[in-house]
Short mmCIF file of C-alpha atoms and ligand atoms in Angstrom, two decimals:
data_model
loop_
_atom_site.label_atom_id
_atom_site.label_comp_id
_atom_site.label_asym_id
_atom_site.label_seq_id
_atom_site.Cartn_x
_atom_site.Cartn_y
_atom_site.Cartn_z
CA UNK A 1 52.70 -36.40 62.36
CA UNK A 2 51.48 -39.21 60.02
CA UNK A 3 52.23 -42.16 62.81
CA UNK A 4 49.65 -40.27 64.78
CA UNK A 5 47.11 -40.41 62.84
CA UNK A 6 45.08 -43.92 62.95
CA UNK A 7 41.48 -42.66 61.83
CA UNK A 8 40.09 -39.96 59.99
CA UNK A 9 36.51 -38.39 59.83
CA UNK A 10 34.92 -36.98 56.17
CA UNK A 11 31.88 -35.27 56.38
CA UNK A 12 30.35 -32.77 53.05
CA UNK A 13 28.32 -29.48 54.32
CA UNK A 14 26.10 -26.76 52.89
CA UNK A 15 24.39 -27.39 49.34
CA UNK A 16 25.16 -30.61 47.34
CA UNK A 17 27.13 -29.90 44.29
CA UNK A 18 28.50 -31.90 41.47
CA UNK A 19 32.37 -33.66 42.90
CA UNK A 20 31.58 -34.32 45.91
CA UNK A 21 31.78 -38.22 45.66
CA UNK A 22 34.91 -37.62 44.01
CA UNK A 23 36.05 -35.86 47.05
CA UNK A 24 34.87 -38.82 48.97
CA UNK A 25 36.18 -41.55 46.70
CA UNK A 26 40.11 -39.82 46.87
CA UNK A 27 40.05 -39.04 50.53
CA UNK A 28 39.45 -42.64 50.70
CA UNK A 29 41.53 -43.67 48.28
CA UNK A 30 44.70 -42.25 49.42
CA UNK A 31 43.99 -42.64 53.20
CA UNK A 32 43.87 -46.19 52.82
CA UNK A 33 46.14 -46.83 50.25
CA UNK A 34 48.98 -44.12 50.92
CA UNK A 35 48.58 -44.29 54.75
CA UNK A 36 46.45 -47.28 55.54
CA UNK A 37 44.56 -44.58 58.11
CA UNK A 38 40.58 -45.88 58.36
CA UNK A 39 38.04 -43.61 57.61
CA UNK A 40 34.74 -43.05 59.06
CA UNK A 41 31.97 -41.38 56.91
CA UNK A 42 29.92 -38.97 58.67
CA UNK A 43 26.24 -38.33 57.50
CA UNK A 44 24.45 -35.26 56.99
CA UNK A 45 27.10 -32.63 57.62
CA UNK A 46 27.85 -31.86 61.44
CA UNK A 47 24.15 -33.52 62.26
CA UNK A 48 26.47 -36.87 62.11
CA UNK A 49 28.44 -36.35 64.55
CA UNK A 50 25.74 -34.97 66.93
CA UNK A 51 24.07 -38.51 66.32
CA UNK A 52 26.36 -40.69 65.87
CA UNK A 53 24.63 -43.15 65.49
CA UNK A 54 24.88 -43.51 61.42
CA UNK A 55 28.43 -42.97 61.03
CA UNK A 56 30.08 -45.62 58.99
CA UNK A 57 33.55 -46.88 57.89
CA UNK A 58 34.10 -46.14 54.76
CA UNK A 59 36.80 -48.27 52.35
CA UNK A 60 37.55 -49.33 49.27
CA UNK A 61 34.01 -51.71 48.55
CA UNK A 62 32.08 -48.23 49.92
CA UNK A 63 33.31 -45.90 47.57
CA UNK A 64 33.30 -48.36 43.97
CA UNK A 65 31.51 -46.39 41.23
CA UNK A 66 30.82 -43.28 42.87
CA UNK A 67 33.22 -41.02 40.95
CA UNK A 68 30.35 -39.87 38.18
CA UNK A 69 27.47 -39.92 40.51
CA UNK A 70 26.32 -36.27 41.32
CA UNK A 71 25.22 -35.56 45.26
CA UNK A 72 26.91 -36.86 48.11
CA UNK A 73 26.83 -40.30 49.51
CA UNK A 74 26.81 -39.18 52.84
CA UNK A 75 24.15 -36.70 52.67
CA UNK A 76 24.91 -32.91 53.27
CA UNK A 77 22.34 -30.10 55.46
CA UNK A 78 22.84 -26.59 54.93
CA UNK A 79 21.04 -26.15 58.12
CA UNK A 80 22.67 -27.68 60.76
CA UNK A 81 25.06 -25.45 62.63
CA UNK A 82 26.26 -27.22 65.77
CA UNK A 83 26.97 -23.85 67.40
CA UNK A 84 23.61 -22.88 66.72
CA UNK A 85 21.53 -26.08 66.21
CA UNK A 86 17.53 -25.16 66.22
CA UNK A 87 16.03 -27.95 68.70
CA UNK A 88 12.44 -27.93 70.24
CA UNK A 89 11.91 -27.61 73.70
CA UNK A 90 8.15 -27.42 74.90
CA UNK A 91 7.19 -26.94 71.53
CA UNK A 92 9.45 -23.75 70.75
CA UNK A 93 12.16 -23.87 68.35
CA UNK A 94 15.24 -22.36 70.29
CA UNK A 95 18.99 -22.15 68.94
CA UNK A 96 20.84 -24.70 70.76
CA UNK A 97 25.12 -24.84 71.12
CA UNK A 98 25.51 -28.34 70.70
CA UNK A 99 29.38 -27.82 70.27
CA UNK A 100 30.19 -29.86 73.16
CA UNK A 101 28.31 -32.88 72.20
CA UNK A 102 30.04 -32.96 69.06
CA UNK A 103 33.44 -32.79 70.41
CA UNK A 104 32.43 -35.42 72.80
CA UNK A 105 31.36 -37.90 69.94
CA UNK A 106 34.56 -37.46 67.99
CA UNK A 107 36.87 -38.02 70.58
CA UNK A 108 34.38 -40.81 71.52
CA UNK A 109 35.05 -42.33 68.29
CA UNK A 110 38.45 -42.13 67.97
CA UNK A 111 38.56 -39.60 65.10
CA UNK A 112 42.12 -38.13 64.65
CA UNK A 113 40.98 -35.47 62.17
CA UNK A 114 38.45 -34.34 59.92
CA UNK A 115 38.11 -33.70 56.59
CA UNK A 116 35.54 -30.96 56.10
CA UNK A 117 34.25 -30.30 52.06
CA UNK A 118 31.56 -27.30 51.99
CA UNK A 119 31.48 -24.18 51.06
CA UNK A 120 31.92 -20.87 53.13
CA UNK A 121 29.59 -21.47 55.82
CA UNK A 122 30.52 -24.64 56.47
CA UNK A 123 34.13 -24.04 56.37
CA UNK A 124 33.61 -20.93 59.35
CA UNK A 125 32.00 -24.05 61.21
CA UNK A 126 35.57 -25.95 60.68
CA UNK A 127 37.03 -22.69 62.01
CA UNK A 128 35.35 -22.86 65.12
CA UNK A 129 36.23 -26.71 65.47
CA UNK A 130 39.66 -25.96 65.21
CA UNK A 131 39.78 -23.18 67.26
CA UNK A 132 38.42 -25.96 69.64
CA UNK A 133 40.56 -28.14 69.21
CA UNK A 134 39.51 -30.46 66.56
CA UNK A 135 42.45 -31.03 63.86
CA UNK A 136 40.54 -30.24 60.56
CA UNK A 137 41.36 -29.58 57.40
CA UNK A 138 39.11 -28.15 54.49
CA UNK A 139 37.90 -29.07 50.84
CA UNK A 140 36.50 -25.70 49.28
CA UNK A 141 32.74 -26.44 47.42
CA UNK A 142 30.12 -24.91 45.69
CA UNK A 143 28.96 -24.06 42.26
CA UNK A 144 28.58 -20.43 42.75
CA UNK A 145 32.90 -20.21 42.38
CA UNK A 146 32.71 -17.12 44.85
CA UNK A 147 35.11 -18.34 47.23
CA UNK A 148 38.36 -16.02 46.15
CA UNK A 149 40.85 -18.29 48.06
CA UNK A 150 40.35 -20.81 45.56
CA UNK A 151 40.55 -19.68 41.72
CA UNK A 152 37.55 -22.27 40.95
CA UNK A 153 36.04 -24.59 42.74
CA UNK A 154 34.55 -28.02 41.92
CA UNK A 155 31.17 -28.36 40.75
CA UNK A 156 31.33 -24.77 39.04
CA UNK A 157 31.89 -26.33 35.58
CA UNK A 158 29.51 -28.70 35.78
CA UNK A 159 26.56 -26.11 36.72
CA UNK A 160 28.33 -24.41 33.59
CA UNK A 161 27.84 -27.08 31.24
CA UNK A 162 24.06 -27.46 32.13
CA UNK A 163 23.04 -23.46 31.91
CA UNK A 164 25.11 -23.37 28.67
CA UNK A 165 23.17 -26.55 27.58
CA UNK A 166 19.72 -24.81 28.06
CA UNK A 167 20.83 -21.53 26.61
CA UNK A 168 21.41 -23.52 23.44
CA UNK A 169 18.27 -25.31 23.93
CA UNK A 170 16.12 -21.59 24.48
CA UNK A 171 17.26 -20.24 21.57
CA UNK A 172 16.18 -22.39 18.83
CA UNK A 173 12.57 -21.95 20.37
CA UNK A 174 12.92 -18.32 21.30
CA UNK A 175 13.67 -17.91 17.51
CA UNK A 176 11.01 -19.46 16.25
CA UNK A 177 8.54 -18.05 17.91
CA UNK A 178 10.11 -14.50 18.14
CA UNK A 179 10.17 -14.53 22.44
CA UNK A 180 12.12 -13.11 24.71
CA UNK A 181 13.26 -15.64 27.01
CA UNK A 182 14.84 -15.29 30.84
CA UNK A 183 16.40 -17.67 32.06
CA UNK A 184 17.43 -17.31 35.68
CA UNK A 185 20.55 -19.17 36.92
CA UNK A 186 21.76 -19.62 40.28
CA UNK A 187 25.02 -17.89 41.76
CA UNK A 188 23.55 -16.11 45.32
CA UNK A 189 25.47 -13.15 45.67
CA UNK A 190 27.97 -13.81 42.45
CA UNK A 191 27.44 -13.66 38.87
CA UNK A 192 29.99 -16.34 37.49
CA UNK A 193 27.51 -18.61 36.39
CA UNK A 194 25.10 -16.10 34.42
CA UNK A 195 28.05 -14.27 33.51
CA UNK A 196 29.79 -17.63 31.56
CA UNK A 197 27.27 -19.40 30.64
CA UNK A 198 25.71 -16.50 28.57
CA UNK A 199 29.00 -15.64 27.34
CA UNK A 200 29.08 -19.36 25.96
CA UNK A 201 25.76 -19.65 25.11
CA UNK A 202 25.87 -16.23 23.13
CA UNK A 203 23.19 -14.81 25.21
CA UNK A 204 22.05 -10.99 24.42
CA UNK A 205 21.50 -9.54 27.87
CA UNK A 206 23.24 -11.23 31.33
CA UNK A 207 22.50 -9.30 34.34
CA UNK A 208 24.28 -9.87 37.39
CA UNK A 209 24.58 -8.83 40.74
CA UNK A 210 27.16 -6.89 40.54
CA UNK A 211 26.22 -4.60 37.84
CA UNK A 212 22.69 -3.30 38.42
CA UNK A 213 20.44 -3.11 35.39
CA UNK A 214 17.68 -1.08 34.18
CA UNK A 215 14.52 -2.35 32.46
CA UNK A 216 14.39 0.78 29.96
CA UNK A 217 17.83 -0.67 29.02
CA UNK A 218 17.09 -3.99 28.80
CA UNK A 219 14.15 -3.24 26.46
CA UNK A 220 16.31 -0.77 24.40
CA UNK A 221 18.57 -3.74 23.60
CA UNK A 222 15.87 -5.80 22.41
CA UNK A 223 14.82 -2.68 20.15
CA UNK A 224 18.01 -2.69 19.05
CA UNK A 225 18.18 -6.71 18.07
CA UNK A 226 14.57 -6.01 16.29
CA UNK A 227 15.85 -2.99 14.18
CA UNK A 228 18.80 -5.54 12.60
CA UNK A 229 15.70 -8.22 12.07
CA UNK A 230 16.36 -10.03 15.16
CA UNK A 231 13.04 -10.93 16.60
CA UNK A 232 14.08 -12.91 19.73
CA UNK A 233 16.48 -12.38 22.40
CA UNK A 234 17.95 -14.25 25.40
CA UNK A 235 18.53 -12.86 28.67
CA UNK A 236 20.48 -14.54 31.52
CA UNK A 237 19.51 -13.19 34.84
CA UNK A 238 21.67 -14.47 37.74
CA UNK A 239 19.42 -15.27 40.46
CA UNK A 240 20.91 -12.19 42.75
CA UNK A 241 20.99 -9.83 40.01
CA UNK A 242 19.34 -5.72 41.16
CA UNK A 243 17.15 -4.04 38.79
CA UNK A 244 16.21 -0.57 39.04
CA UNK A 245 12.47 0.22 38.18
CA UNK A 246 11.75 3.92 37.92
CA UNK A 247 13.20 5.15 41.54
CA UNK A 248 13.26 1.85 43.16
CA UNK A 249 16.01 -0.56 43.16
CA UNK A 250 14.83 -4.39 43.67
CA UNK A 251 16.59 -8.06 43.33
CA UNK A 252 19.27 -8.91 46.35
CA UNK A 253 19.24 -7.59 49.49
CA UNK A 254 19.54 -9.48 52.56
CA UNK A 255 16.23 -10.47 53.35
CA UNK A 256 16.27 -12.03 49.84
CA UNK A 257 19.57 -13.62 50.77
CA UNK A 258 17.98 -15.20 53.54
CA UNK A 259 15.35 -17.19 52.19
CA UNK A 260 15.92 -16.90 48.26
CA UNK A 261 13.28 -17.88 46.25
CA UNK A 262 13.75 -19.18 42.75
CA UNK A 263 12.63 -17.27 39.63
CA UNK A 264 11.53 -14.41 41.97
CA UNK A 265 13.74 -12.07 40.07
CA UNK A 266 13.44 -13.45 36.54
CA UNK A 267 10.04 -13.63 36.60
CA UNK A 268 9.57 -9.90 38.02
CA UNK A 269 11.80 -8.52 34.96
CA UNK A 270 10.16 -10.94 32.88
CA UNK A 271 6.57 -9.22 33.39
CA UNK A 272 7.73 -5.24 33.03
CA UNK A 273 9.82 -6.43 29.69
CA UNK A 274 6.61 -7.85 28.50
CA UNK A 275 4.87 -4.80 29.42
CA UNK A 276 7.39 -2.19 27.99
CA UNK A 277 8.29 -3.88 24.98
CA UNK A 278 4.34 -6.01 24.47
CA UNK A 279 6.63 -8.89 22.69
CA UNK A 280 5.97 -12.27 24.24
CA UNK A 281 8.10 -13.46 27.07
CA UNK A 282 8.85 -16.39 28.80
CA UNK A 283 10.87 -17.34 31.79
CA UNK A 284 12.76 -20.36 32.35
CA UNK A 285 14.13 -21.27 36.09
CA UNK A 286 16.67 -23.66 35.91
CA UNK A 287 16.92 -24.20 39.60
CA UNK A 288 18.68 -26.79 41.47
CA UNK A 289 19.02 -29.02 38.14
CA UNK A 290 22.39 -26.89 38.08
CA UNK A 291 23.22 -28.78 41.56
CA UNK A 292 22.73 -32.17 40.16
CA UNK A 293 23.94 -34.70 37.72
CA UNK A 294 27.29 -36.38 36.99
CA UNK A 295 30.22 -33.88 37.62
CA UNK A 296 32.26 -33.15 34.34
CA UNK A 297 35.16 -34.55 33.66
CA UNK A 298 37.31 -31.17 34.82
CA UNK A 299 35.18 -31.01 38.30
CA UNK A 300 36.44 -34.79 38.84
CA UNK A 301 39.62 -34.55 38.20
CA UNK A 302 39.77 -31.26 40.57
CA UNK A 303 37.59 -32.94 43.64
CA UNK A 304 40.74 -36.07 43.12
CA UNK A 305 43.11 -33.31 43.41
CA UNK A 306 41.67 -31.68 46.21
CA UNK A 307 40.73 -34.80 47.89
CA UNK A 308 44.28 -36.10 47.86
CA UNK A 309 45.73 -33.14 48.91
CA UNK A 310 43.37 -32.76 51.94
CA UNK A 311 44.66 -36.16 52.87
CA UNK A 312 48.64 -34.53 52.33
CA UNK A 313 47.65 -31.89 54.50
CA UNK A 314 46.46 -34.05 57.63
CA UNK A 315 49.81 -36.34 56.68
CA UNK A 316 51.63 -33.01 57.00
CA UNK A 317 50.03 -32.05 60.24
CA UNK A 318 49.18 -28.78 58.66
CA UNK A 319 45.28 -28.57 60.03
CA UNK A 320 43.15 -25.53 60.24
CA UNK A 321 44.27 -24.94 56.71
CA UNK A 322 41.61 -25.66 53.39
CA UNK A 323 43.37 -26.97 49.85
CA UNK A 324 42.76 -24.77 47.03
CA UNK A 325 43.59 -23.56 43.43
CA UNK A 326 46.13 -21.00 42.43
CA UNK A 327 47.78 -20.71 38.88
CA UNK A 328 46.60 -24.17 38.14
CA UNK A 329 48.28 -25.90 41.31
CA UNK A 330 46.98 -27.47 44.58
CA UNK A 331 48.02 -25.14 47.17
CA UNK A 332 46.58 -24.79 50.70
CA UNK A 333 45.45 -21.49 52.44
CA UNK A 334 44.94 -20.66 56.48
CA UNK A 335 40.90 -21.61 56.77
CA UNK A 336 40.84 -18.47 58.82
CA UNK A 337 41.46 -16.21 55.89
CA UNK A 338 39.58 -18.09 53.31
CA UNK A 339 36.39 -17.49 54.96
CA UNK A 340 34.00 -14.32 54.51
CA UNK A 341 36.06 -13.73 51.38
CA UNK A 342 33.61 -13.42 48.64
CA UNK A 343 35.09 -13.41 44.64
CA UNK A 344 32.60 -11.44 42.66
CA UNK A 345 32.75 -10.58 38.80
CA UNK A 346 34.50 -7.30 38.46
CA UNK A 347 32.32 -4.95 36.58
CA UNK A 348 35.32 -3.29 34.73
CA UNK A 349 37.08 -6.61 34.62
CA UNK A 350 38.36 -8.68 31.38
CA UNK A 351 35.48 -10.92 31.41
CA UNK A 352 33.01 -8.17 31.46
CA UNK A 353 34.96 -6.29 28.68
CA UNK A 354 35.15 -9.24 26.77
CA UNK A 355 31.24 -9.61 26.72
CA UNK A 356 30.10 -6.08 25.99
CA UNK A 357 32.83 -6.65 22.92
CA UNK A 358 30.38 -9.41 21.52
CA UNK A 359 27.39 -7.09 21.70
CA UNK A 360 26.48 -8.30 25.01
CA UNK A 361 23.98 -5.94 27.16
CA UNK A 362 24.52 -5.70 31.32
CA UNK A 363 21.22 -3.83 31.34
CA UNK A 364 23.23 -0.74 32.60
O1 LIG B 1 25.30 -21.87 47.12
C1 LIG B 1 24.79 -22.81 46.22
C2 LIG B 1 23.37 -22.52 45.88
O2 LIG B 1 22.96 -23.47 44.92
C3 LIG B 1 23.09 -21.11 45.42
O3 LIG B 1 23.49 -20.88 44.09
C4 LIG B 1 21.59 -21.01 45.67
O4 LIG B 1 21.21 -19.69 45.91
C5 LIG B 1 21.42 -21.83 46.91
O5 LIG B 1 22.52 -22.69 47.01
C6 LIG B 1 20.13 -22.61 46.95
O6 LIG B 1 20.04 -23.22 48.19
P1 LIG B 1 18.92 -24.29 48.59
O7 LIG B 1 19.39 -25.62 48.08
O8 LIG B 1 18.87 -24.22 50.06
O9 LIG B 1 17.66 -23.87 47.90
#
């Protein structure tokens, strides 16, 4: 299969995340160097290959010094579905297939396969490309680490590493001044990043989506701190997290999903703790700073291993298949059962054990 191959495609989908030019840099690497295949860098997700007109080769020179830089040099969109590409026609946003442009372009190009880093979205995109024809093979992505063909995924440890860094930051101030402070982390639908992060920053209350919480028993736990002259408490909320307020039940649902706003949740539990418990409350939002920055060192040396074995893959004419984590090793999975596989925190799980062990509330 490898004499076949001449020139490959690379393109990163779906939200930036930390490892992603480390992807880049060993897809690169190895292509040229293992294979001496040329690769072609395509910008802004699948937009770059509907305009073509900014791809780019990409060697050796084009990828020096990006293995610590956060992002992704070739620009991502988490927007840009070409089976469903929003386009204006008489000044009406309509949802366009632009499918066979796309396929048009890479053949056009000479593009023997594609390497495809993203995260579930974008990888049910590759699906469809595949099932079309196009030889792809995938690079699992994101820092929410719900993708349960992978065990973790790049860019999870590095979001990790900052929300642990605030926690440590809030509490010196949240102890001094006797505060309750929220601090809501990002995750969508998962809770792996509140749910580690507070364990390692020895947070007080984490609530996550997939245990849903009460106020009253949030507020009892910071009772509970106050009796044992503990005047301050921290409280990670994961950014999908459900709270039940009297008869209603609030946080995720799929509007919400849809068009998630930051500290929405945190700062609606923020306000009735305040109000139950009159102590002084603050909310943090640490946001998309969780997306950025230079990728640890474990991310990079995971986004080398996955970018390498991508390249393996191709080499091995295995396409339609993603690269991914199990018991430590580089495997690779069918794409086609990787998708539309969520991995959530199990409520009853060892992780969630292990917290409520250290005194940990889940607000249930
Ligand atoms: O999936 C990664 C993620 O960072 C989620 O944790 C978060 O909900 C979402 O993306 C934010 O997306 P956007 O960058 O579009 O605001």
């Amino acid at each position: 299969m490898s004499e076949s191959i001449k020139k490959i495609g690379i393109l990163t989908g779906g939200g930036d995340c930390p490892g992603l030019n480390a992807v880049i840099r060993a897809v690169v690497k190895s292509a040229t160097l293992m294979h001496g295949w040329q690769v072609v860098g395509i910008p802004d997700g699948f937009d770059g290959l509907i305009w073509p007109e900014r791809l780019r080769p990409l060697g050796i020179e084009e990828i020096r010094g990006i293995l610590p830089r956060g992002g992704t040099i070739l620009g991502t969109s988490n927007r840009g579905n070409p089976f469903a590409y929003p386009v204006k026609e008489n000044g009406v946003t309509v949802l366009k297939d632009m499918s066979p442009v796309l396929l048009e372009n890479f053949n056009k190009v000479g593009l023997d396969a594609l390497v495809i880093v993203g995260g579930d979205g974008t990888q049910k995109i590759g699906l469809e490309l595949w099932r079309q024809g196009v030889r792809v093979v995938g690079v699992p992505k994101t820092i929410d680490n719900d993708l349960s063909a992978t065990e973790i995924t790049f860019g999870f440890d590095t979001a990790l590493h900052t929300a642990t860094e605030a926690i440590d930051k809030l509490h010196t101030t949240a102890e001094s001044h006797h505060r309750v402070i929220l601090m809501e982390v990002m995750g969508r639908d998962a809770g792996w990043i509140a749910l580690e992060s507070g364990i390692a920053g020895g947070a007080h209350v984490i609530l996550i989506p997939e245990i849903p919480c009460t106020i009253q028993k949030i507020c009892e736990k910071i009772d509970e701190r106050a009796q044992i002259g503990s005047f301050y408490s921290i409280i990670v909320v994961a950014e999908g997290c459900q709270y039940i307020d009297g008869a209603s039940i609030s946080g995720s649902d799929q509007n919400r999903r849809q068009t998630p706003r930051s500290g929405e949740v945190a700062n609606a539990i923020g306000s009735m703790i305040a109000r139950s418990t009159q102590k002084e409350t603050r909310v943090t939002v640490l946001g998309h700073i969780q997306r950025g920055g230079t990728p640890s060192p474990f991310d990079r040396v995971l986004s080398s291993r996955f970018g390498v074995a991508a390249v393996e893959l191709i080499a091995r004419g295995q396409f339609g298949h993603m690269v991914c984590l199990r018991c430590g090793s580089i495997e690779s999975t069918p794409i086609e059962k990787a998708v539309g596989q969520l991995k959530t925190v199990d409520p009853n799980g060892e992780m969630v054990r292990t917290a409520r062990a250290l005194g940990i509330s889940f607000g249930n």
